[in-house]
PDB file of N, CA and C and ligand atoms in Angstrom:
ATOM      1  N   MET A   1       0.825  -1.181  -0.143  1.00  0.00           N
ATOM      2  CA  MET A   1      -0.097  -0.031   0.018  1.00  0.00           C
ATOM      3  C   MET A   1       0.974   1.277  -0.074  1.00  0.00           C
ATOM      4  N   LYS A   2       0.319   2.370  -0.307  1.00  0.00           N
ATOM      5  CA  LYS A   2       0.920   3.799  -0.303  1.00  0.00           C
ATOM      6  C   LYS A   2       1.112   4.322   1.012  1.00  0.00           C
ATOM      7  N   CYS A   3       2.210   4.771   1.461  1.00  0.00           N
ATOM      8  CA  CYS A   3       2.508   5.345   2.816  1.00  0.00           C
ATOM      9  C   CYS A   3       1.678   6.488   2.928  1.00  0.00           C
ATOM     10  N   ALA A   4       1.059   6.621   3.898  1.00  0.00           N
ATOM     11  CA  ALA A   4       0.162   7.737   4.539  1.00  0.00           C
ATOM     12  C   ALA A   4       0.994   8.921   4.983  1.00  0.00           C
ATOM     13  N   ILE A   5       2.336   8.539   5.517  1.00  0.00           N
ATOM     14  CA  ILE A   5       3.000   9.756   6.230  1.00  0.00           C
ATOM     15  C   ILE A   5       3.858  10.463   5.004  1.00  0.00           C
ATOM     16  N   CYS A   6       4.604   9.844   4.057  1.00  0.00           N
ATOM     17  CA  CYS A   6       5.576  10.565   3.394  1.00  0.00           C
ATOM     18  C   CYS A   6       4.733  10.569   1.910  1.00  0.00           C
ATOM     19  N   LYS A   7       3.854   9.894   1.613  1.00  0.00           N
ATOM     20  CA  LYS A   7       2.949   9.894   0.386  1.00  0.00           C
ATOM     21  C   LYS A   7       3.765   9.545  -0.746  1.00  0.00           C
ATOM     22  N   ASN A   8       4.843   9.075  -0.626  1.00  0.00           N
ATOM     23  CA  ASN A   8       5.935   8.672  -1.731  1.00  0.00           C
ATOM     24  C   ASN A   8       6.226   7.243  -1.886  1.00  0.00           C
ATOM     25  N   GLY A   9       6.620   6.630  -0.690  1.00  0.00           N
ATOM     26  CA  GLY A   9       6.818   5.428  -0.602  1.00  0.00           C
ATOM     27  C   GLY A   9       5.860   4.352  -0.697  1.00  0.00           C
ATOM     28  N   VAL A  10       6.205   3.163  -0.835  1.00  0.00           N
ATOM     29  CA  VAL A  10       5.211   1.955  -0.753  1.00  0.00           C
ATOM     30  C   VAL A  10       5.592   1.131   0.032  1.00  0.00           C
ATOM     31  N   THR A  11       4.662   0.450   1.020  1.00  0.00           N
ATOM     32  CA  THR A  11       5.130  -0.259   2.258  1.00  0.00           C
ATOM     33  C   THR A  11       5.120  -1.640   1.621  1.00  0.00           C
ATOM     34  N   LYS A  12       6.003  -2.341   2.296  1.00  0.00           N
ATOM     35  CA  LYS A  12       6.274  -3.875   1.977  1.00  0.00           C
ATOM     36  C   LYS A  12       6.230  -4.573   3.537  1.00  0.00           C
ATOM     37  N   SER A  13       5.648  -5.894   3.467  1.00  0.00           N
ATOM     38  CA  SER A  13       5.510  -6.539   4.545  1.00  0.00           C
ATOM     39  C   SER A  13       6.927  -7.105   5.173  1.00  0.00           C
ATOM     40  N   GLY A  14       7.123  -6.830   6.341  1.00  0.00           N
ATOM     41  CA  GLY A  14       8.202  -7.343   6.909  1.00  0.00           C
ATOM     42  C   GLY A  14       8.082  -7.619   8.427  1.00  0.00           C
ATOM     43  N   LYS A  15       9.132  -8.059   9.330  1.00  0.00           N
ATOM     44  CA  LYS A  15       9.215  -8.094  10.635  1.00  0.00           C
ATOM     45  C   LYS A  15       9.852  -7.130  11.346  1.00  0.00           C
ATOM     46  N   ILE A  16       9.193  -6.498  12.334  1.00  0.00           N
ATOM     47  CA  ILE A  16       9.786  -5.347  13.141  1.00  0.00           C
ATOM     48  C   ILE A  16       9.951  -5.696  14.616  1.00  0.00           C
ATOM     49  N   THR A  17      10.663  -4.887  15.226  1.00  0.00           N
ATOM     50  CA  THR A  17      10.813  -5.059  16.770  1.00  0.00           C
ATOM     51  C   THR A  17       9.908  -3.750  17.165  1.00  0.00           C
ATOM     52  N   VAL A  18       8.918  -4.252  18.477  1.00  0.00           N
ATOM     53  CA  VAL A  18       8.100  -3.178  18.982  1.00  0.00           C
ATOM     54  C   VAL A  18       8.451  -3.086  20.297  1.00  0.00           C
ATOM     55  N   VAL A  19       8.647  -1.919  20.657  1.00  0.00           N
ATOM     56  CA  VAL A  19       8.810  -1.806  22.222  1.00  0.00           C
ATOM     57  C   VAL A  19       7.725  -0.883  22.985  1.00  0.00           C
ATOM     58  N   LEU A  20       6.892  -1.580  23.843  1.00  0.00           N
ATOM     59  CA  LEU A  20       6.007  -1.026  24.623  1.00  0.00           C
ATOM     60  C   LEU A  20       6.416  -0.641  26.023  1.00  0.00           C
ATOM     61  N   GLU A  21       6.162   0.545  26.413  1.00  0.00           N
ATOM     62  CA  GLU A  21       6.255   0.981  27.836  1.00  0.00           C
ATOM     63  C   GLU A  21       5.137   1.371  28.553  1.00  0.00           C
ATOM     64  N   LYS A  22       4.932   0.624  29.744  1.00  0.00           N
ATOM     65  CA  LYS A  22       3.577   1.017  30.544  1.00  0.00           C
ATOM     66  C   LYS A  22       3.994   0.971  31.987  1.00  0.00           C
ATOM     67  N   GLN A  23       3.651   2.004  32.673  1.00  0.00           N
ATOM     68  CA  GLN A  23       3.935   2.108  34.049  1.00  0.00           C
ATOM     69  C   GLN A  23       5.435   1.616  34.269  1.00  0.00           C
ATOM     70  N   GLN A  24       5.818   0.736  35.109  1.00  0.00           N
ATOM     71  CA  GLN A  24       7.183   0.448  35.286  1.00  0.00           C
ATOM     72  C   GLN A  24       7.732  -0.780  34.201  1.00  0.00           C
ATOM     73  N   THR A  25       6.921  -1.242  33.277  1.00  0.00           N
ATOM     74  CA  THR A  25       7.187  -2.462  32.395  1.00  0.00           C
ATOM     75  C   THR A  25       7.626  -1.984  31.177  1.00  0.00           C
ATOM     76  N   THR A  26       8.757  -2.508  30.790  1.00  0.00           N
ATOM     77  CA  THR A  26       9.050  -2.504  29.255  1.00  0.00           C
ATOM     78  C   THR A  26       9.006  -3.820  28.670  1.00  0.00           C
ATOM     79  N   LEU A  27       8.392  -3.836  27.536  1.00  0.00           N
ATOM     80  CA  LEU A  27       8.156  -5.055  26.754  1.00  0.00           C
ATOM     81  C   LEU A  27       8.837  -4.763  25.344  1.00  0.00           C
ATOM     82  N   ILE A  28       9.592  -5.999  24.907  1.00  0.00           N
ATOM     83  CA  ILE A  28      10.265  -5.873  23.385  1.00  0.00           C
ATOM     84  C   ILE A  28       9.594  -7.049  22.944  1.00  0.00           C
ATOM     85  N   PHE A  29       8.874  -6.830  21.645  1.00  0.00           N
ATOM     86  CA  PHE A  29       8.370  -7.859  20.954  1.00  0.00           C
ATOM     87  C   PHE A  29       9.225  -7.973  19.866  1.00  0.00           C
ATOM     88  N   LYS A  30       9.802  -9.220  19.487  1.00  0.00           N
ATOM     89  CA  LYS A  30      10.436  -9.336  18.230  1.00  0.00           C
ATOM     90  C   LYS A  30       9.585 -10.129  17.270  1.00  0.00           C
ATOM     91  N   GLY A  31      10.032  -9.912  15.931  1.00  0.00           N
ATOM     92  CA  GLY A  31       9.339 -10.601  14.846  1.00  0.00           C
ATOM     93  C   GLY A  31       8.010 -10.439  14.768  1.00  0.00           C
ATOM     94  N   VAL A  32       7.545  -9.120  14.952  1.00  0.00           N
ATOM     95  CA  VAL A  32       5.996  -8.647  14.774  1.00  0.00           C
ATOM     96  C   VAL A  32       5.971  -8.271  13.183  1.00  0.00           C
ATOM     97  N   PRO A  33       4.711  -9.008  12.603  1.00  0.00           N
ATOM     98  CA  PRO A  33       4.537  -8.794  11.381  1.00  0.00           C
ATOM     99  C   PRO A  33       3.970  -7.209  11.051  1.00  0.00           C
ATOM    100  N   ALA A  34       4.462  -6.635  10.128  1.00  0.00           N
ATOM    101  CA  ALA A  34       4.026  -5.219   9.868  1.00  0.00           C
ATOM    102  C   ALA A  34       4.324  -4.709   8.447  1.00  0.00           C
ATOM    103  N   GLU A  35       3.743  -3.779   8.020  1.00  0.00           N
ATOM    104  CA  GLU A  35       3.930  -3.195   6.613  1.00  0.00           C
ATOM    105  C   GLU A  35       4.946  -1.997   6.942  1.00  0.00           C
ATOM    106  N   VAL A  36       6.000  -2.045   6.246  1.00  0.00           N
ATOM    107  CA  VAL A  36       7.056  -0.810   6.574  1.00  0.00           C
ATOM    108  C   VAL A  36       7.359  -0.170   5.371  1.00  0.00           C
ATOM    109  N   CYS A  37       7.304   1.162   5.272  1.00  0.00           N
ATOM    110  CA  CYS A  37       7.554   2.249   4.027  1.00  0.00           C
ATOM    111  C   CYS A  37       9.036   2.021   3.676  1.00  0.00           C
ATOM    112  N   GLU A  38       9.120   1.773   2.536  1.00  0.00           N
ATOM    113  CA  GLU A  38      10.671   1.654   2.093  1.00  0.00           C
ATOM    114  C   GLU A  38      11.117   2.916   1.796  1.00  0.00           C
ATOM    115  N   ASN A  39      10.419   4.124   1.891  1.00  0.00           N
ATOM    116  CA  ASN A  39      11.051   5.389   1.762  1.00  0.00           C
ATOM    117  C   ASN A  39      11.189   6.060   3.182  1.00  0.00           C
ATOM    118  N   CYS A  40      10.230   6.093   3.994  1.00  0.00           N
ATOM    119  CA  CYS A  40      10.555   6.914   5.254  1.00  0.00           C
ATOM    120  C   CYS A  40      10.776   5.945   6.513  1.00  0.00           C
ATOM    121  N   GLY A  41      10.258   4.528   6.286  1.00  0.00           N
ATOM    122  CA  GLY A  41      10.432   3.823   7.462  1.00  0.00           C
ATOM    123  C   GLY A  41       9.217   3.612   8.495  1.00  0.00           C
ATOM    124  N   GLU A  42       8.128   4.270   8.047  1.00  0.00           N
ATOM    125  CA  GLU A  42       7.155   4.351   8.912  1.00  0.00           C
ATOM    126  C   GLU A  42       6.514   3.100   8.921  1.00  0.00           C
ATOM    127  N   GLU A  43       6.008   2.396  10.168  1.00  0.00           N
ATOM    128  CA  GLU A  43       5.691   1.124  10.353  1.00  0.00           C
ATOM    129  C   GLU A  43       4.116   1.039  10.613  1.00  0.00           C
ATOM    130  N   TYR A  44       3.540   0.153   9.932  1.00  0.00           N
ATOM    131  CA  TYR A  44       2.070  -0.135   9.974  1.00  0.00           C
ATOM    132  C   TYR A  44       1.656  -1.490  10.676  1.00  0.00           C
ATOM    133  N   ILE A  45       1.084  -1.336  11.760  1.00  0.00           N
ATOM    134  CA  ILE A  45       0.708  -2.755  12.350  1.00  0.00           C
ATOM    135  C   ILE A  45      -0.719  -2.923  12.330  1.00  0.00           C
ATOM    136  N   SER A  46      -1.179  -3.987  11.862  1.00  0.00           N
ATOM    137  CA  SER A  46      -2.753  -4.268  11.710  1.00  0.00           C
ATOM    138  C   SER A  46      -3.237  -4.139  13.124  1.00  0.00           C
ATOM    139  N   SER A  47      -4.704  -3.897  13.169  1.00  0.00           N
ATOM    140  CA  SER A  47      -5.203  -3.857  14.356  1.00  0.00           C
ATOM    141  C   SER A  47      -5.313  -5.237  15.034  1.00  0.00           C
ATOM    142  N   GLU A  48      -5.383  -6.389  14.245  1.00  0.00           N
ATOM    143  CA  GLU A  48      -5.336  -7.601  14.736  1.00  0.00           C
ATOM    144  C   GLU A  48      -3.917  -7.885  15.714  1.00  0.00           C
ATOM    145  N   VAL A  49      -3.076  -7.560  15.019  1.00  0.00           N
ATOM    146  CA  VAL A  49      -1.572  -7.844  15.673  1.00  0.00           C
ATOM    147  C   VAL A  49      -1.625  -6.908  16.790  1.00  0.00           C
ATOM    148  N   ASN A  50      -2.111  -5.536  16.523  1.00  0.00           N
ATOM    149  CA  ASN A  50      -1.759  -4.539  17.741  1.00  0.00           C
ATOM    150  C   ASN A  50      -2.656  -5.103  18.945  1.00  0.00           C
ATOM    151  N   GLY A  51      -4.052  -5.806  18.677  1.00  0.00           N
ATOM    152  CA  GLY A  51      -4.717  -6.248  19.656  1.00  0.00           C
ATOM    153  C   GLY A  51      -3.950  -7.363  20.383  1.00  0.00           C
ATOM    154  N   GLN A  52      -3.203  -8.319  19.677  1.00  0.00           N
ATOM    155  CA  GLN A  52      -2.361  -9.584  20.155  1.00  0.00           C
ATOM    156  C   GLN A  52      -1.304  -8.715  21.197  1.00  0.00           C
ATOM    157  N   LEU A  53      -0.615  -7.679  20.679  1.00  0.00           N
ATOM    158  CA  LEU A  53       0.536  -7.010  21.621  1.00  0.00           C
ATOM    159  C   LEU A  53      -0.179  -6.539  22.834  1.00  0.00           C
ATOM    160  N   LEU A  54      -1.338  -5.918  22.729  1.00  0.00           N
ATOM    161  CA  LEU A  54      -2.012  -5.313  23.748  1.00  0.00           C
ATOM    162  C   LEU A  54      -2.180  -6.622  24.921  1.00  0.00           C
ATOM    163  N   LYS A  55      -3.056  -7.603  24.559  1.00  0.00           N
ATOM    164  CA  LYS A  55      -3.276  -8.628  25.218  1.00  0.00           C
ATOM    165  C   LYS A  55      -2.111  -9.118  25.909  1.00  0.00           C
ATOM    166  N   ARG A  56      -0.953  -9.538  25.348  1.00  0.00           N
ATOM    167  CA  ARG A  56       0.210 -10.003  26.036  1.00  0.00           C
ATOM    168  C   ARG A  56       0.881  -9.049  26.851  1.00  0.00           C
ATOM    169  N   SER A  57       0.762  -7.707  26.405  1.00  0.00           N
ATOM    170  CA  SER A  57       1.446  -6.798  27.466  1.00  0.00           C
ATOM    171  C   SER A  57       0.593  -6.828  28.697  1.00  0.00           C
ATOM    172  N   ASN A  58      -0.775  -6.768  28.465  1.00  0.00           N
ATOM    173  CA  ASN A  58      -1.601  -6.935  29.937  1.00  0.00           C
ATOM    174  C   ASN A  58      -1.017  -8.029  30.767  1.00  0.00           C
ATOM    175  N   ASP A  59      -0.799  -9.241  30.318  1.00  0.00           N
ATOM    176  CA  ASP A  59      -0.479 -10.450  30.967  1.00  0.00           C
ATOM    177  C   ASP A  59       0.741 -10.223  31.531  1.00  0.00           C
ATOM    178  N   ALA A  60       1.618  -9.399  30.994  1.00  0.00           N
ATOM    179  CA  ALA A  60       3.071  -9.123  31.520  1.00  0.00           C
ATOM    180  C   ALA A  60       2.947  -7.938  32.632  1.00  0.00           C
ATOM    181  N   LEU A  61       2.151  -7.256  32.322  1.00  0.00           N
ATOM    182  CA  LEU A  61       1.859  -6.156  33.549  1.00  0.00           C
ATOM    183  C   LEU A  61       1.212  -6.869  34.787  1.00  0.00           C
ATOM    184  N   GLU A  62       0.538  -7.987  34.558  1.00  0.00           N
ATOM    185  CA  GLU A  62      -0.042  -8.610  35.706  1.00  0.00           C
ATOM    186  C   GLU A  62       1.018  -9.403  36.614  1.00  0.00           C
ATOM    187  N   ARG A  63       1.954  -9.777  35.804  1.00  0.00           N
ATOM    188  CA  ARG A  63       2.927 -10.441  36.242  1.00  0.00           C
ATOM    189  C   ARG A  63       4.161  -9.503  36.979  1.00  0.00           C
ATOM    190  N   ASN A  64       3.935  -8.171  36.652  1.00  0.00           N
ATOM    191  CA  ASN A  64       4.771  -7.231  37.243  1.00  0.00           C
ATOM    192  C   ASN A  64       6.321  -7.429  36.861  1.00  0.00           C
ATOM    193  N   VAL A  65       6.372  -7.738  35.504  1.00  0.00           N
ATOM    194  CA  VAL A  65       7.846  -7.783  35.054  1.00  0.00           C
ATOM    195  C   VAL A  65       8.256  -6.376  34.904  1.00  0.00           C
ATOM    196  N   SER A  66       9.659  -6.310  34.856  1.00  0.00           N
ATOM    197  CA  SER A  66      10.163  -4.776  34.567  1.00  0.00           C
ATOM    198  C   SER A  66      10.596  -4.759  33.228  1.00  0.00           C
ATOM    199  N   LEU A  67      11.237  -5.984  32.676  1.00  0.00           N
ATOM    200  CA  LEU A  67      11.809  -5.757  31.324  1.00  0.00           C
ATOM    201  C   LEU A  67      11.467  -7.320  30.702  1.00  0.00           C
ATOM    202  N   GLU A  68      11.105  -7.397  29.543  1.00  0.00           N
ATOM    203  CA  GLU A  68      10.810  -8.675  29.062  1.00  0.00           C
ATOM    204  C   GLU A  68      10.984  -8.693  27.492  1.00  0.00           C
ATOM    205  N   LEU A  69      11.691  -9.734  26.868  1.00  0.00           N
ATOM    206  CA  LEU A  69      11.725  -9.726  25.494  1.00  0.00           C
ATOM    207  C   LEU A  69      11.183 -10.912  25.128  1.00  0.00           C
ATOM    208  N   LEU A  70      10.057 -10.734  24.228  1.00  0.00           N
ATOM    209  CA  LEU A  70       8.959 -11.682  23.673  1.00  0.00           C
ATOM    210  C   LEU A  70       9.080 -11.806  22.210  1.00  0.00           C
ATOM    211  N   GLN A  71       8.910 -13.154  21.805  1.00  0.00           N
ATOM    212  CA  GLN A  71       8.754 -13.290  20.295  1.00  0.00           C
ATOM    213  C   GLN A  71       7.300 -13.345  20.076  1.00  0.00           C
ATOM    214  N   TYR A  72       6.978 -12.539  19.076  1.00  0.00           N
ATOM    215  CA  TYR A  72       5.664 -12.472  18.426  1.00  0.00           C
ATOM    216  C   TYR A  72       5.406 -13.833  17.677  1.00  0.00           C
ATOM    217  N   ALA A  73       4.520 -14.471  18.132  1.00  0.00           N
ATOM    218  CA  ALA A  73       4.033 -15.635  17.204  1.00  0.00           C
ATOM    219  C   ALA A  73       2.581 -15.518  16.898  1.00  0.00           C
ATOM    220  N   ALA A  74       2.110 -15.543  15.614  1.00  0.00           N
ATOM    221  CA  ALA A  74       0.810 -15.601  15.352  1.00  0.00           C
ATOM    222  C   ALA A  74      -0.065 -16.414  15.936  1.00  0.00           C
TER     223      ALA A  74
HETATM  224 ZN1   ZN B 101       6.579   6.578   3.882  1.00  0.00          ZN
END
């Protein structure tokens, strides 16, 4: 798809690393599927993937971890 930020590049699917910080917890998700703009590098995550990330980050918050490295698996 065409990039909504720079309006020049096109996105291609790839895997990215997402860092989420909430309260005292930092979560690093690796291998997250996303569309990445080849021109400006803007990352687009689908709402489905985003929902998964939020769900798993809530689990980690309940466990009170301070830092966790997670592999995203669909
Ligand atoms: Zn772009």
